[in-house]
Amino acid sequence: MAGSAGRVVRRWYPNVLRRSLQVPALQLHVSKTAMRASQKDFESALSQVKLLKDPGNEVKLKLYALYKQATEGPCNTPKPGVFDLINKAKWDAWNALGSLPKETARQNYVDLVSGLSSSSDSSSQVKPEADRKQPGYETLVVTSEDSITKIMMNRPAKKNAMTTQMYNEIMLALKAASKDDSAITVLTGNGDYYSSGNDLSNFTDIPPEGIEEKAKSGAILLRDFVDCFIDFPKPLIAVVNGPAVGISVTILGLFDTVYASNRATFHTPFSHLGQSPEGCSSYTFPKIMGPAKAAEMLIFGKKLTAAEACAQGLVTEVFPDSTFQKEVWTRLKAYSKLPPNAMRISKQVIRNREKEKLHAINAEESRVLQERWLSDECTNAVMNFLTRKAKL
Ligand SMILES: CCCCC/C=C/C(=O)SCCNC(=O)CCNC(=O)[C@H](O)C(C)(C)COP(=O)(O)OP(=O)(O)OC[C@H]1O[C@@H](n2cnc3c(N)ncnc32)[C@H](O)[C@@H]1OP(=O)(O)O
């Protein structure tokens, strides 16, 4: 079948499976008993079915059963043995139709194929990215394709600094991705940076209730945000396309895989900002890289190259920037075809025993940071950045 975009959709009924299921229904032969009023529709459905995308075994069995019923009538062949799994499944499906009249079975077959064709038409078209983009996000571009949900931070002119709105949108996107039919989820950045971390102008928006209230709501936001990463149920991959700063680095310890361009750097200048570690990094970093290396990053703000971050276990693999996107997405597309339930369960087995501890650490880090935000050290550092006296 040619999709409405003019692209030929791959056949879903490979010869080998057709042979193993012995489905004469899908040969273009129509028995005389089926040649009645809806013969033309039935023939056309038989042609169409060969060109559909794979509708899955359950639907294939339904089609098989309806074909047999339409052409041969009720099932009266001997039931295959329990170990003849495929033929038994086919027999069960046919037998379940009982004494359904041939004409009704033929009509049901035509209706089923017609429903499959229209859903296949709409899903088989290659849509431009703008069309695939999920609506409702202002700071992100969220797309779902090839069983991958991609959440892309999209404030390239501000180096993808994370505003309050971006934190909230990332939480929404993660919650949606945890329930959609994608197998894996990716966080990445648009432009030359992965992310420059917390948008320091978040500190300027002080509510009438005062700075304490601001620090309190910031700590709640931080805690909720990091909780979403701790609880995310599917494989979560960071595609670090460029430099990463602050919270965009610390939460990497909660990802399952981190791919980095060799242009990426990893930098957590908390002391420079009068702040303290978050994103569970006070626990995950010493665990990943050992306490001495973690202290250099988290206390002294040492910036790591991608190669150093990889050597220390924070990054899974580094790719040359020139081939980064191509190599990483080829790899991710292959991974996304693995059985999704097995991947989720493996993640659970790896991560679940740490969850409670991570939530407690997140709560504690958020509490400490709430106090830090009220300190002179923090206020001065943020003022310096915003008045352009210091670049970190
Ligand atoms: C509620 C949860 C809180 C969680 C706690 C989180 C903590 C952290 O994440 S701490 C880390 C915070 N981030 C930083 O301190 C980085 C600050 N930015 C910089 O040092 C630099 O901008 C740079 C090194 C990231 C990039 O330098 P450069 O290449 O020279 O580019 P510009 O500085 O000219 O940046 C372009 C444009 O983007 C604005 N911008 C970049 N980063 C931030 C930021 N983090 N917050 C706010 N704005 C940022 C920058 O001001 C420029 O804006 P314009 O001047 O308007 O063009």
Short mmCIF file of C-alpha atoms and ligand atoms in Angstrom, two decimals:
data_model
loop_
_atom_site.label_atom_id
_atom_site.label_comp_id
_atom_site.label_asym_id
_atom_site.label_seq_id
_atom_site.Cartn_x
_atom_site.Cartn_y
_atom_site.Cartn_z
CA MET A 1 0.00 0.00 0.00
CA ALA A 2 1.33 3.43 -0.76
CA GLY A 3 0.92 5.78 2.19
CA SER A 4 -0.74 9.09 1.48
CA ALA A 5 2.73 10.68 1.61
CA GLY A 6 3.56 8.47 -1.39
CA ARG A 7 5.92 6.26 0.64
CA VAL A 8 5.61 2.49 0.31
CA VAL A 9 4.99 0.95 3.70
CA ARG A 10 6.91 -2.22 4.48
CA ARG A 11 4.97 -5.48 4.28
CA TRP A 12 3.98 -6.74 7.69
CA TYR A 13 3.43 -10.36 6.76
CA PRO A 14 6.91 -11.72 6.04
CA ASN A 15 7.03 -14.92 4.00
CA VAL A 16 8.60 -16.91 6.77
CA LEU A 17 5.80 -16.07 9.21
CA ARG A 18 3.17 -16.62 6.54
CA ARG A 19 4.66 -20.07 5.97
CA SER A 20 4.78 -20.87 9.66
CA LEU A 21 1.20 -19.76 10.17
CA GLN A 22 0.13 -21.37 6.87
CA VAL A 23 -2.25 -18.55 6.11
CA PRO A 24 -3.82 -19.17 2.74
CA ALA A 25 -6.05 -16.19 3.49
CA LEU A 26 -3.27 -13.91 2.58
CA GLN A 27 -2.69 -15.37 -0.84
CA LEU A 28 -4.77 -13.63 -3.44
CA HIS A 29 -7.03 -16.60 -3.83
CA VAL A 30 -10.67 -16.24 -3.02
CA SER A 31 -12.76 -19.34 -2.61
CA LYS A 32 -16.05 -19.62 -4.46
CA THR A 33 -18.05 -19.53 -1.23
CA ALA A 34 -16.80 -16.01 -0.52
CA MET A 35 -17.78 -14.73 -3.97
CA ARG A 36 -21.03 -13.04 -3.14
CA ALA A 37 -22.21 -9.47 -2.75
CA SER A 38 -19.06 -8.10 -1.10
CA GLN A 39 -16.60 -10.11 -3.18
CA LYS A 40 -14.93 -6.99 -4.56
CA ASP A 41 -14.42 -5.47 -1.10
CA PHE A 42 -13.16 -8.76 0.21
CA GLU A 43 -10.67 -9.15 -2.63
CA SER A 44 -9.48 -5.63 -2.19
CA ALA A 45 -9.08 -6.22 1.59
CA LEU A 46 -7.02 -9.34 0.82
CA SER A 47 -4.70 -7.26 -1.35
CA GLN A 48 -4.52 -4.43 1.13
CA VAL A 49 -3.68 -6.63 4.08
CA LYS A 50 -0.39 -7.72 2.52
CA LEU A 51 0.88 -4.16 2.42
CA LEU A 52 -0.04 -3.02 5.91
CA LYS A 53 2.45 -2.36 8.65
CA ASP A 54 2.70 -5.28 11.09
CA PRO A 55 -0.49 -5.01 13.20
CA GLY A 56 0.76 -7.49 15.82
CA ASN A 57 0.03 -11.16 16.39
CA GLU A 58 -3.36 -10.66 18.03
CA VAL A 59 -4.77 -8.84 15.01
CA LYS A 60 -3.10 -11.26 12.61
CA LEU A 61 -4.89 -14.13 14.38
CA LYS A 62 -8.21 -12.28 14.11
CA LEU A 63 -7.65 -11.78 10.39
CA TYR A 64 -6.75 -15.42 9.96
CA ALA A 65 -9.84 -16.61 11.84
CA LEU A 66 -12.17 -14.31 9.91
CA TYR A 67 -10.69 -15.42 6.60
CA LYS A 68 -11.13 -19.08 7.44
CA GLN A 69 -14.68 -18.48 8.64
CA ALA A 70 -15.50 -16.41 5.55
CA THR A 71 -14.14 -18.96 3.12
CA GLU A 72 -14.62 -22.35 4.84
CA GLY A 73 -17.27 -21.74 7.49
CA PRO A 74 -17.07 -22.89 11.13
CA CYS A 75 -13.93 -24.62 12.33
CA ASN A 76 -14.30 -28.40 12.31
CA THR A 77 -10.69 -29.52 11.90
CA PRO A 78 -9.01 -31.45 14.75
CA LYS A 79 -7.49 -29.30 17.50
CA PRO A 80 -3.66 -29.19 17.22
CA GLY A 81 -1.61 -30.55 20.13
CA VAL A 82 -0.59 -28.30 23.03
CA PHE A 83 3.00 -28.05 21.81
CA ASP A 84 2.00 -26.96 18.33
CA LEU A 85 1.67 -23.42 19.66
CA ILE A 86 1.18 -21.48 16.45
CA ASN A 87 -1.39 -23.80 14.89
CA LYS A 88 -3.18 -24.10 18.22
CA ALA A 89 -3.44 -20.29 18.50
CA LYS A 90 -4.82 -20.15 14.96
CA TRP A 91 -7.27 -22.96 15.63
CA ASP A 92 -8.44 -21.31 18.87
CA ALA A 93 -9.03 -18.00 17.08
CA TRP A 94 -11.02 -19.66 14.29
CA ASN A 95 -12.94 -21.94 16.65
CA ALA A 96 -13.89 -18.93 18.81
CA LEU A 97 -15.98 -17.60 15.92
CA GLY A 98 -18.40 -20.50 16.44
CA SER A 99 -21.19 -20.50 13.88
CA LEU A 100 -20.69 -16.91 12.67
CA PRO A 101 -22.17 -16.78 9.14
CA LYS A 102 -19.66 -16.63 6.29
CA GLU A 103 -21.02 -13.31 5.03
CA THR A 104 -20.69 -11.68 8.43
CA ALA A 105 -17.15 -12.98 8.77
CA ARG A 106 -16.31 -11.57 5.33
CA GLN A 107 -17.78 -8.20 6.25
CA ASN A 108 -15.89 -8.20 9.57
CA TYR A 109 -12.68 -8.99 7.72
CA VAL A 110 -13.22 -6.06 5.34
CA ASP A 111 -14.03 -3.72 8.25
CA LEU A 112 -10.98 -4.81 10.22
CA VAL A 113 -8.62 -4.26 7.27
CA SER A 114 -10.19 -0.91 6.52
CA GLY A 115 -9.62 0.22 10.14
CA LEU A 116 -6.02 -0.98 10.03
CA SER A 117 -5.41 0.79 6.71
CA SER A 118 -6.57 4.17 7.95
CA SER A 119 -4.50 4.01 11.15
CA SER A 120 -1.51 2.77 9.15
CA ASP A 121 -1.93 5.63 6.67
CA SER A 122 -1.72 8.25 9.37
CA SER A 123 1.15 6.66 11.29
CA SER A 124 3.28 5.75 8.29
CA GLN A 125 3.74 9.21 6.93
CA VAL A 126 7.05 10.88 7.57
CA LYS A 127 6.02 14.09 9.24
CA PRO A 128 8.28 17.10 9.39
CA GLU A 129 9.65 17.77 12.90
CA ALA A 130 7.35 20.77 13.34
CA ASP A 131 4.35 18.42 12.94
CA ARG A 132 5.69 15.80 15.32
CA LYS A 133 6.38 18.42 17.99
CA GLN A 134 4.10 18.02 20.97
CA PRO A 135 2.15 21.22 21.64
CA GLY A 136 2.01 23.12 24.91
CA TYR A 137 5.71 23.62 25.66
CA GLU A 138 7.42 27.01 25.41
CA THR A 139 10.91 26.24 26.67
CA LEU A 140 11.20 22.73 25.24
CA VAL A 141 10.72 20.87 21.99
CA VAL A 142 9.23 17.47 22.78
CA THR A 143 8.93 14.87 20.03
CA SER A 144 8.09 11.17 19.97
CA GLU A 145 9.36 9.00 17.14
CA ASP A 146 10.86 5.52 16.67
CA SER A 147 9.77 4.64 20.25
CA ILE A 148 11.93 7.47 21.58
CA THR A 149 10.56 10.53 23.36
CA LYS A 150 13.06 13.37 22.98
CA ILE A 151 12.88 16.30 25.38
CA MET A 152 15.03 19.10 24.02
CA MET A 153 15.75 22.19 26.11
CA ASN A 154 15.12 25.05 23.74
CA ARG A 155 16.54 28.38 24.93
CA PRO A 156 19.71 28.33 22.83
CA ALA A 157 20.27 32.12 23.08
CA LYS A 158 20.44 31.72 26.88
CA LYS A 159 22.54 28.54 26.71
CA ASN A 160 19.43 26.58 27.76
CA ALA A 161 19.48 28.11 31.25
CA MET A 162 16.65 26.58 33.26
CA THR A 163 13.89 28.99 34.21
CA THR A 164 11.08 28.09 36.62
CA GLN A 165 8.93 27.50 33.56
CA MET A 166 11.51 25.11 32.09
CA TYR A 167 11.70 23.08 35.33
CA ASN A 168 7.92 22.78 35.31
CA GLU A 169 7.78 21.85 31.63
CA ILE A 170 10.51 19.20 32.02
CA MET A 171 8.51 17.67 34.89
CA LEU A 172 5.38 17.63 32.71
CA ALA A 173 7.26 16.13 29.77
CA LEU A 174 8.79 13.41 31.95
CA LYS A 175 5.42 12.54 33.44
CA ALA A 176 3.91 12.29 29.95
CA ALA A 177 6.89 10.25 28.67
CA SER A 178 6.57 7.83 31.57
CA LYS A 179 3.06 6.99 30.33
CA ASP A 180 3.43 7.21 26.55
CA ASP A 181 4.27 4.24 24.32
CA SER A 182 7.92 5.16 23.88
CA ALA A 183 10.57 2.71 25.05
CA ILE A 184 13.24 5.21 26.03
CA THR A 185 13.42 8.92 26.88
CA VAL A 186 16.16 11.37 25.98
CA LEU A 187 17.04 14.79 27.42
CA THR A 188 19.19 17.02 25.24
CA GLY A 189 19.83 20.69 24.43
CA ASN A 190 19.33 22.84 21.36
CA GLY A 191 22.27 24.94 20.18
CA ASP A 192 25.88 24.99 21.35
CA TYR A 193 25.16 24.28 25.05
CA TYR A 194 23.52 21.33 26.73
CA SER A 195 22.50 23.68 29.57
CA SER A 196 24.06 26.44 31.66
CA GLY A 197 22.07 25.21 34.68
CA ASN A 198 19.78 27.25 36.85
CA ASP A 199 18.78 30.52 35.22
CA LEU A 200 20.28 33.00 37.66
CA SER A 201 17.55 35.52 36.90
CA ASN A 202 15.20 33.13 38.76
CA PHE A 203 16.60 34.86 41.84
CA THR A 204 15.35 38.30 40.78
CA ASP A 205 11.67 37.45 40.76
CA ILE A 206 11.00 38.04 44.48
CA PRO A 207 7.33 37.72 45.54
CA PRO A 208 5.64 40.29 47.83
CA GLU A 209 5.99 37.80 50.73
CA GLY A 210 9.75 38.29 50.57
CA ILE A 211 13.00 36.47 49.90
CA GLU A 212 12.36 33.68 52.45
CA GLU A 213 9.22 32.71 50.61
CA LYS A 214 11.16 32.73 47.34
CA ALA A 215 13.81 30.40 48.81
CA LYS A 216 11.08 28.13 50.17
CA SER A 217 9.26 27.82 46.84
CA GLY A 218 12.62 27.32 45.07
CA ALA A 219 13.44 24.42 47.39
CA ILE A 220 10.03 22.83 46.75
CA LEU A 221 10.51 23.21 43.00
CA LEU A 222 14.01 21.72 43.20
CA ARG A 223 12.81 18.79 45.26
CA ASP A 224 9.88 18.03 42.94
CA PHE A 225 12.08 18.36 39.88
CA VAL A 226 14.76 15.96 41.11
CA ASP A 227 12.10 13.52 42.40
CA CYS A 228 10.84 13.17 38.81
CA PHE A 229 14.27 11.93 37.72
CA ILE A 230 14.58 9.57 40.70
CA ASP A 231 11.19 8.03 39.90
CA PHE A 232 11.37 7.97 36.10
CA PRO A 233 10.50 4.37 35.15
CA LYS A 234 11.97 3.98 31.66
CA PRO A 235 15.57 4.11 30.45
CA LEU A 236 16.60 7.78 30.57
CA ILE A 237 19.44 8.95 28.36
CA ALA A 238 21.25 12.30 28.37
CA VAL A 239 22.55 13.38 24.97
CA VAL A 240 25.01 16.05 26.12
CA ASN A 241 25.54 18.08 22.98
CA GLY A 242 27.76 20.77 24.55
CA PRO A 243 28.89 22.29 27.86
CA ALA A 244 26.80 21.47 30.93
CA VAL A 245 26.71 23.53 34.14
CA GLY A 246 25.17 23.19 37.62
CA ILE A 247 21.97 21.21 37.96
CA SER A 248 22.18 19.92 34.37
CA VAL A 249 25.38 18.13 35.47
CA THR A 250 24.32 16.94 38.92
CA ILE A 251 21.18 15.13 37.71
CA LEU A 252 23.30 13.09 35.27
CA GLY A 253 23.93 10.72 38.17
CA LEU A 254 20.22 9.82 37.95
CA PHE A 255 20.33 8.96 34.23
CA ASP A 256 20.87 5.44 32.94
CA THR A 257 23.19 6.42 30.10
CA VAL A 258 25.07 9.65 29.31
CA TYR A 259 26.44 10.23 25.80
CA ALA A 260 28.59 13.32 25.32
CA SER A 261 30.07 15.25 22.43
CA ASN A 262 33.80 15.82 22.84
CA ARG A 263 32.88 19.55 22.97
CA ALA A 264 30.96 19.01 26.21
CA THR A 265 32.34 20.07 29.59
CA PHE A 266 30.96 19.35 33.07
CA HIS A 267 31.04 22.09 35.66
CA THR A 268 29.35 22.56 39.05
CA PRO A 269 30.50 25.95 40.40
CA PHE A 270 28.45 25.77 43.61
CA SER A 271 31.02 27.35 45.95
CA HIS A 272 31.62 30.17 43.45
CA LEU A 273 27.88 30.86 43.68
CA GLY A 274 27.69 30.56 47.46
CA GLN A 275 25.54 27.45 46.93
CA SER A 276 25.75 23.72 47.65
CA PRO A 277 25.28 20.46 45.69
CA GLU A 278 21.85 19.29 44.55
CA GLY A 279 20.37 16.69 42.18
CA CYS A 280 21.49 13.96 44.63
CA SER A 281 25.08 14.63 43.50
CA SER A 282 26.28 14.70 47.14
CA TYR A 283 25.53 10.96 47.06
CA THR A 284 25.77 9.88 43.40
CA PHE A 285 29.04 11.65 42.54
CA PRO A 286 31.18 10.14 45.34
CA LYS A 287 29.61 6.79 44.48
CA ILE A 288 30.33 7.16 40.76
CA MET A 289 33.81 8.72 40.84
CA GLY A 290 35.03 8.30 44.41
CA PRO A 291 34.95 10.97 47.15
CA ALA A 292 38.19 12.74 46.15
CA LYS A 293 37.21 13.39 42.53
CA ALA A 294 33.65 14.26 43.59
CA ALA A 295 34.95 16.82 46.08
CA GLU A 296 37.07 18.50 43.39
CA MET A 297 33.96 18.98 41.27
CA LEU A 298 31.36 19.71 43.95
CA ILE A 299 33.43 21.77 46.42
CA PHE A 300 36.08 23.38 44.21
CA GLY A 301 34.07 23.62 40.99
CA LYS A 302 36.67 21.83 38.84
CA LYS A 303 35.48 21.72 35.23
CA LEU A 304 35.87 18.31 33.57
CA THR A 305 36.34 17.67 29.88
CA ALA A 306 34.11 15.01 28.32
CA ALA A 307 37.02 12.57 28.27
CA GLU A 308 37.68 13.19 31.99
CA ALA A 309 33.99 12.80 32.86
CA CYS A 310 33.98 9.53 30.94
CA ALA A 311 37.13 8.27 32.68
CA GLN A 312 35.44 9.05 36.01
CA GLY A 313 32.27 7.18 35.14
CA LEU A 314 29.88 10.13 34.89
CA VAL A 315 29.69 9.78 31.10
CA THR A 316 29.06 6.49 29.30
CA GLU A 317 30.78 7.32 26.01
CA VAL A 318 32.24 10.34 24.20
CA PHE A 319 31.79 10.91 20.45
CA PRO A 320 33.52 13.35 18.08
CA ASP A 321 31.32 16.41 17.75
CA SER A 322 31.27 16.08 13.93
CA THR A 323 29.51 12.68 14.10
CA PHE A 324 27.90 12.99 17.54
CA GLN A 325 24.23 13.30 16.52
CA LYS A 326 24.42 10.65 13.79
CA GLU A 327 26.22 8.07 15.91
CA VAL A 328 24.17 8.61 19.04
CA TRP A 329 20.76 8.54 17.34
CA THR A 330 21.66 5.43 15.34
CA ARG A 331 22.57 3.74 18.60
CA LEU A 332 19.45 4.96 20.39
CA LYS A 333 17.15 3.84 17.57
CA ALA A 334 18.61 0.34 17.86
CA TYR A 335 18.17 0.34 21.66
CA SER A 336 14.60 1.59 21.37
CA LYS A 337 13.66 -1.61 19.51
CA LEU A 338 14.55 -3.80 22.48
CA PRO A 339 11.56 -5.19 24.42
CA PRO A 340 10.34 -2.18 26.45
CA ASN A 341 9.05 -4.12 29.45
CA ALA A 342 12.34 -5.95 29.86
CA MET A 343 14.18 -2.61 29.80
CA ARG A 344 11.87 -1.06 32.40
CA ILE A 345 12.17 -4.06 34.67
CA SER A 346 15.96 -4.14 34.37
CA LYS A 347 16.01 -0.45 35.31
CA GLN A 348 13.81 -1.17 38.32
CA VAL A 349 16.08 -3.99 39.45
CA ILE A 350 19.14 -1.74 39.12
CA ARG A 351 17.64 1.40 40.70
CA ASN A 352 14.78 0.53 43.04
CA ARG A 353 16.77 -0.33 46.13
CA GLU A 354 18.31 3.17 46.08
CA LYS A 355 15.09 5.11 45.52
CA GLU A 356 14.13 5.73 49.12
CA LYS A 357 17.65 6.86 49.95
CA LEU A 358 17.75 9.19 46.93
CA HIS A 359 14.47 10.84 47.94
CA ALA A 360 15.83 11.46 51.43
CA ILE A 361 19.06 12.91 50.01
CA ASN A 362 17.12 15.13 47.64
CA ALA A 363 15.02 16.45 50.52
CA GLU A 364 18.13 17.18 52.58
CA GLU A 365 20.03 18.88 49.72
CA SER A 366 16.98 21.05 48.96
CA ARG A 367 16.69 22.05 52.62
CA VAL A 368 20.37 23.06 52.80
CA LEU A 369 20.17 24.97 49.53
CA GLN A 370 17.10 26.86 50.73
CA GLU A 371 19.30 28.30 53.50
CA ARG A 372 22.22 28.94 51.15
CA TRP A 373 20.01 31.03 48.86
CA LEU A 374 19.47 33.43 51.75
CA SER A 375 23.22 33.88 52.37
CA ASP A 376 25.26 36.95 51.44
CA GLU A 377 27.68 34.71 49.56
CA CYS A 378 24.92 33.56 47.23
CA THR A 379 23.30 36.98 46.84
CA ASN A 380 26.65 38.58 45.93
CA ALA A 381 27.58 35.86 43.43
CA VAL A 382 24.24 36.08 41.65
CA MET A 383 24.38 39.91 41.60
CA ASN A 384 27.88 39.69 40.13
CA PHE A 385 26.69 37.47 37.31
CA LEU A 386 23.62 39.52 36.59
CA THR A 387 25.61 42.75 36.55
CA ARG A 388 28.22 41.04 34.36
CA LYS A 389 31.13 41.30 36.81
CA ALA A 390 31.78 37.56 36.75
CA LYS A 391 31.54 34.68 34.31
CA LEU A 392 31.73 31.24 35.89
C1 LIG B 1 14.98 25.88 41.51
C2 LIG B 1 16.08 24.92 41.27
C3 LIG B 1 17.45 25.47 41.60
C4 LIG B 1 18.51 24.47 41.36
C5 LIG B 1 19.88 24.93 41.74
C6 LIG B 1 20.74 24.95 40.56
C7 LIG B 1 22.00 25.36 40.61
C8 LIG B 1 22.78 25.56 39.39
O1 LIG B 1 22.47 25.16 38.30
S1 LIG B 1 24.19 26.43 39.64
C9 LIG B 1 24.78 26.88 38.03
C10 LIG B 1 24.13 28.13 37.52
N1 LIG B 1 24.69 28.51 36.26
C11 LIG B 1 25.70 29.36 36.12
O2 LIG B 1 26.19 29.86 37.08
C12 LIG B 1 26.13 29.69 34.72
C13 LIG B 1 26.08 31.17 34.48
N2 LIG B 1 26.46 31.46 33.11
C14 LIG B 1 27.75 31.65 32.70
O3 LIG B 1 28.65 31.58 33.46
C15 LIG B 1 27.94 31.94 31.26
O4 LIG B 1 26.79 32.50 30.73
C16 LIG B 1 28.32 30.70 30.44
C17 LIG B 1 29.72 30.24 30.84
C18 LIG B 1 27.33 29.59 30.67
C19 LIG B 1 28.32 31.02 28.92
O5 LIG B 1 29.18 32.12 28.69
P1 LIG B 1 29.23 32.76 27.21
O6 LIG B 1 29.52 31.72 26.22
O7 LIG B 1 30.16 33.92 27.30
O8 LIG B 1 27.75 33.25 26.92
P2 LIG B 1 26.95 34.40 27.65
O9 LIG B 1 27.35 34.52 29.06
O10 LIG B 1 27.04 35.64 26.83
O11 LIG B 1 25.48 33.80 27.63
C20 LIG B 1 24.57 34.06 26.57
C21 LIG B 1 23.29 34.56 27.19
O12 LIG B 1 22.77 33.54 28.04
C22 LIG B 1 22.60 34.07 29.36
N3 LIG B 1 22.85 33.00 30.33
C23 LIG B 1 23.70 31.97 30.19
N4 LIG B 1 23.64 31.20 31.29
C24 LIG B 1 22.73 31.74 32.11
C25 LIG B 1 22.24 31.38 33.40
N5 LIG B 1 22.64 30.28 34.03
N6 LIG B 1 21.31 32.16 33.96
C26 LIG B 1 20.86 33.25 33.32
N7 LIG B 1 21.29 33.66 32.08
C27 LIG B 1 22.23 32.90 31.50
C28 LIG B 1 23.63 35.17 29.45
O13 LIG B 1 23.26 36.05 30.47
C29 LIG B 1 23.53 35.76 28.07
O14 LIG B 1 22.35 36.53 28.03
P3 LIG B 1 22.32 37.93 27.24
O15 LIG B 1 23.41 38.76 27.85
O16 LIG B 1 20.95 38.46 27.46
O17 LIG B 1 22.61 37.57 25.81
#
